[in-house]
Amino acid sequence: MRKLVTNKCSQFWVSRGFNRKISLSGPNIKYIFNSFNIIQQKERNFTLNNILSALPLENERSKKTHKKRKGDEEEMEREEFLGDYKEFELKGPMSARQLSQAIEISPHTVLKFLPKGYSLDDPIPMETIENICFDRLRSIPVRSRPKILSDSEVQRLLKAEDNDLPTAKDLKLTDAAYKKKFKPRAAVVTIMGHVDHGKTTLLDRLRNTNLVEKEHGGITQHIGAFQVKLKSPKPITFIDTPGHEAFTSMRACGAQVTDIIVLVVAADDGVMPQTKEVIKHATEANVPIIVAVNKIDKPNADVEMVETQLMNEGIVSEEKGGDTQFVYISALKSKGLKELIEAIELQAEMLELKALVEGPIQGTIIECKVLPGLGISATCITRRGTLTPGKFLVSGLAYGRVKNIRDVNLKEVKTVLPGEPCEVVGFTSMPKSGEKLIEVDSEDFAKRIVDHRLALMTIETDNKRALKHEEKLKEKENRMETETEEEVQEESDEEKRYVLPIVLKTDVVGTIDAFNEIISGFPTDIAIIQIVKQSVGPVSSADIHFAKVVEGAQIIAMNAKVSPNIAVEAKTNNVSISQFKVIYHLIDYLKAELAKLVPPRFEDVVTAEAICKQPFTYTEKTGTGKKNLIYIAGSNVTKGTIISKPDKNQFYRVIRSGEILQDKLSLGSLFHFKDQVKEVKKGSDCGIALDNYTEIKPGDIIQLITKKEVQLTFDELVQESERKRNKLKKSK
């Protein structure tokens, strides 16, 4: 039977371009059915039954058996095999209760094959369902996609997203007419590099504006796309990307849409982390690099150092036998700009950039923001097709109809050709930076594409959450085998997290992406940031009411406006609004806020200290005439002030030879000569009677300890997180 199914699967794979031999030994039959599931995601009309029945039988080695009898036996084996396994549709993670209903068994039977701790309603990951169904529950889960789009519509969507150009046949054109549809387009050049290496100053000089003064803190906060008319026939589109470490996704976006990267490296600073990151993005995207060595006018400029460091990263100048153009400039003093422009024009000419101006649009979202009176505006650059008002566009989970288009000078235009940056107004929701932009033929199709993507994303998110839950249960189960319940509970307490809820408001979408990168990069597991709401635009009353409902939430406004009325309303509702214009100020603030989340720890501080010179006893008569023997340490106060009535956060400690003998003691009586006193200061002799402690000896040190509250710093929080991670690894 196993040989029969394997032979059928082999023929099925070969017919679809696979060339793989399948072992007949062991549990490889499970792998076969997993392969069916993968194929069925692409070819929904195939099911296990019709695959096995539709494939021709393979000619096996000749046997002395009648052909009819052999075919009958194989048919019986097929019916017997398929009859034992129940096939059902797997749309996403399922609970034990739902799975039991699908395959008609008891839910408690399902729980037997899951890690301890699963309840009947906990979601089970799809991978786990597939494993236990075939191995234990004699059933075949068949993954299915959301039925929002038909098979033909899915193919249309894949074709629209495909980076390959539509063929002449697709456009119903002859080869000659097809070639005429390609027109020269503007080159897209991205200025990239480390923070404060002079990228924005360079663009400033290229277009004779003063953008640096407009950027807060002198660093670019988001991507800007501009077009500059140089000596070349076609203008050049420039993209400025942030250099701060928080803006990794923005730089990746810039590398994806560009034809040429100008890598700016400061001659006085050399290759830095973001420089290396740019080289990595350019290499992955297969984009040519022109190196602009900036700030050569500075006294400490070291061009040779920069060249050597870049050689170590695989970037070698043409003068030294490489294939990368190096240009030496001073953007601040406009030196070397002519040579840089010539290098860009030469590189663009070598690329022979052309684009298909007809057919469906495909492009990339560069940035997105909310324009007062207009709504959502998306900055984009198209790679093919001509953008005009009235067209239906889809980008990620956003769609809309183009209402109007503005060029780089914010003038309304009717057409935009490939390679030209523009602002598009008409999206119903906010697209993300770096998302692909495609054209569809109707609003209904656009809406269903978004619903389809949202459904797939929901399934993926639910499955990740289910996998995470299962991992935790497995870890707990493994620890229970080697540790006591108290130890497991102690570790669970240590894994407790403190959450800072944030309502994030920004001026552009790219800042939201940067913020998400910041919080994902914080190396602390004890205190984390949770974005409960994020949007572009000024802070509104709705944001304040939302933050008020979520316990402990505060509003972060990054370059987002806060009107005086809104500020008063926030104060009335006891909602904190923190405004920032520079990204690193926000990072410092978040670190401080995370540190405040964790309860302070208490340190033992020695407030006072006395050394015992000679212990003795003293008989005290009570009011009833009973005699009490009191053990007194004749001591000298060497530090601070010994007091008879310590505060609640104070206690006495006895130390002998550097070791703690007794802790958390209270003081019964304090004597100065024969008188009982409230305190004895440094340098004076005294008699100290500790409650319930009689083992005092000469040389013992008596300390007054104060429990002092100490707030963790962010660095200490990171160290504590690392300590707990290491402890958890050891326990595993």
GROMACS .gro file of N, CA and C in nm, residues 5-23 28-39 43 51 55:
model
  102
    5VAL      N    1   0.099   0.432  -0.300
    5VAL     CA    2   0.079   0.576  -0.281
    5VAL      C    3   0.204   0.652  -0.320
    6THR      N    4   0.322   0.599  -0.285
    6THR     CA    5   0.447   0.667  -0.317
    6THR      C    6   0.468   0.678  -0.467
    7ASN      N    7   0.437   0.571  -0.539
    7ASN     CA    8   0.450   0.575  -0.685
    7ASN      C    9   0.359   0.679  -0.747
    8LYS      N   10   0.237   0.688  -0.693
    8LYS     CA   11   0.142   0.788  -0.746
    8LYS      C   12   0.194   0.929  -0.720
    9CYS      N   13   0.245   0.952  -0.599
    9CYS     CA   14   0.296   1.085  -0.564
    9CYS      C   15   0.418   1.119  -0.648
   10SER      N   16   0.502   1.018  -0.678
   10SER     CA   17   0.620   1.043  -0.759
   10SER      C   18   0.581   1.091  -0.898
   11GLN      N   19   0.482   1.024  -0.958
   11GLN     CA   20   0.435   1.066  -1.090
   11GLN      C   21   0.376   1.205  -1.085
   12PHE      N   22   0.303   1.233  -0.977
   12PHE     CA   23   0.240   1.365  -0.963
   12PHE      C   24   0.345   1.475  -0.956
   13TRP      N   25   0.452   1.452  -0.878
   13TRP     CA   26   0.559   1.552  -0.864
   13TRP      C   27   0.632   1.573  -0.997
   14VAL      N   28   0.667   1.460  -1.065
   14VAL     CA   29   0.742   1.469  -1.190
   14VAL      C   30   0.662   1.547  -1.294
   15SER      N   31   0.530   1.526  -1.296
   15SER     CA   32   0.445   1.596  -1.393
   15SER      C   33   0.444   1.746  -1.369
   16ARG      N   34   0.483   1.789  -1.248
   16ARG     CA   35   0.484   1.933  -1.215
   16ARG      C   36   0.626   1.986  -1.200
   17GLY      N   37   0.722   1.917  -1.259
   17GLY     CA   38   0.858   1.972  -1.264
   17GLY      C   39   0.947   1.928  -1.150
   18PHE      N   40   0.895   1.845  -1.054
   18PHE     CA   41   0.981   1.799  -0.945
   18PHE      C   42   1.062   1.679  -0.993
   19ASN      N   43   1.182   1.665  -0.942
   19ASN     CA   44   1.264   1.549  -0.975
   19ASN      C   45   1.321   1.494  -0.846
   20ARG      N   46   1.245   1.411  -0.780
   20ARG     CA   47   1.284   1.368  -0.645
   20ARG      C   48   1.247   1.221  -0.626
   21LYS      N   49   1.339   1.144  -0.569
   21LYS     CA   50   1.311   1.005  -0.535
   21LYS      C   51   1.258   0.997  -0.394
   22ILE      N   52   1.161   0.912  -0.369
   22ILE     CA   53   1.099   0.902  -0.238
   22ILE      C   54   1.133   0.769  -0.175
   23SER      N   55   1.181   0.774  -0.051
   23SER     CA   56   1.212   0.651   0.022
   23SER      C   57   1.084   0.583   0.065
   28ASN      N   58   0.773   0.815   0.600
   28ASN     CA   59   0.777   0.913   0.492
   28ASN      C   60   0.641   0.934   0.429
   29ILE      N   61   0.548   0.845   0.457
   29ILE     CA   62   0.413   0.863   0.403
   29ILE      C   63   0.353   0.993   0.454
   30LYS      N   64   0.392   1.034   0.578
   30LYS     CA   65   0.345   1.162   0.635
   30LYS      C   66   0.398   1.278   0.551
   31TYR      N   67   0.522   1.267   0.507
   31TYR     CA   68   0.582   1.373   0.425
   31TYR      C   69   0.507   1.387   0.292
   32ILE      N   70   0.463   1.273   0.240
   32ILE     CA   71   0.389   1.275   0.113
   32ILE      C   72   0.263   1.358   0.126
   33PHE      N   73   0.189   1.336   0.233
   33PHE     CA   74   0.063   1.409   0.249
   33PHE      C   75   0.088   1.556   0.281
   34ASN      N   76   0.197   1.587   0.350
   34ASN     CA   77   0.233   1.729   0.368
   34ASN      C   78   0.260   1.794   0.233
   35SER      N   79   0.321   1.717   0.140
   35SER     CA   80   0.347   1.771   0.007
   35SER      C   81   0.217   1.798  -0.067
   36PHE      N   82   0.120   1.707  -0.050
   36PHE     CA   83  -0.011   1.729  -0.111
   36PHE      C   84  -0.071   1.860  -0.061
   37ASN      N   85  -0.058   1.884   0.071
   37ASN     CA   86  -0.114   2.008   0.128
   37ASN      C   87  -0.051   2.131   0.066
   38ILE      N   88   0.082   2.127   0.044
   38ILE     CA   89   0.151   2.240  -0.017
   38ILE      C   90   0.101   2.263  -0.159
   39ILE      N   91   0.091   2.154  -0.235
   39ILE     CA   92   0.045   2.166  -0.374
   39ILE      C   93  -0.098   2.215  -0.379
   43GLU      N   94  -0.306   2.461  -0.625
   43GLU     CA   95  -0.399   2.399  -0.718
   43GLU      C   96  -0.517   2.346  -0.637
   51ILE      N   97  -0.654   1.299  -0.702
   51ILE     CA   98  -0.514   1.286  -0.744
   51ILE      C   99  -0.480   1.138  -0.763
   55LEU      N  100  -0.431   0.971  -1.161
   55LEU     CA  101  -0.298   0.939  -1.211
   55LEU      C  102  -0.294   0.797  -1.267
   0.00000   0.00000   0.00000
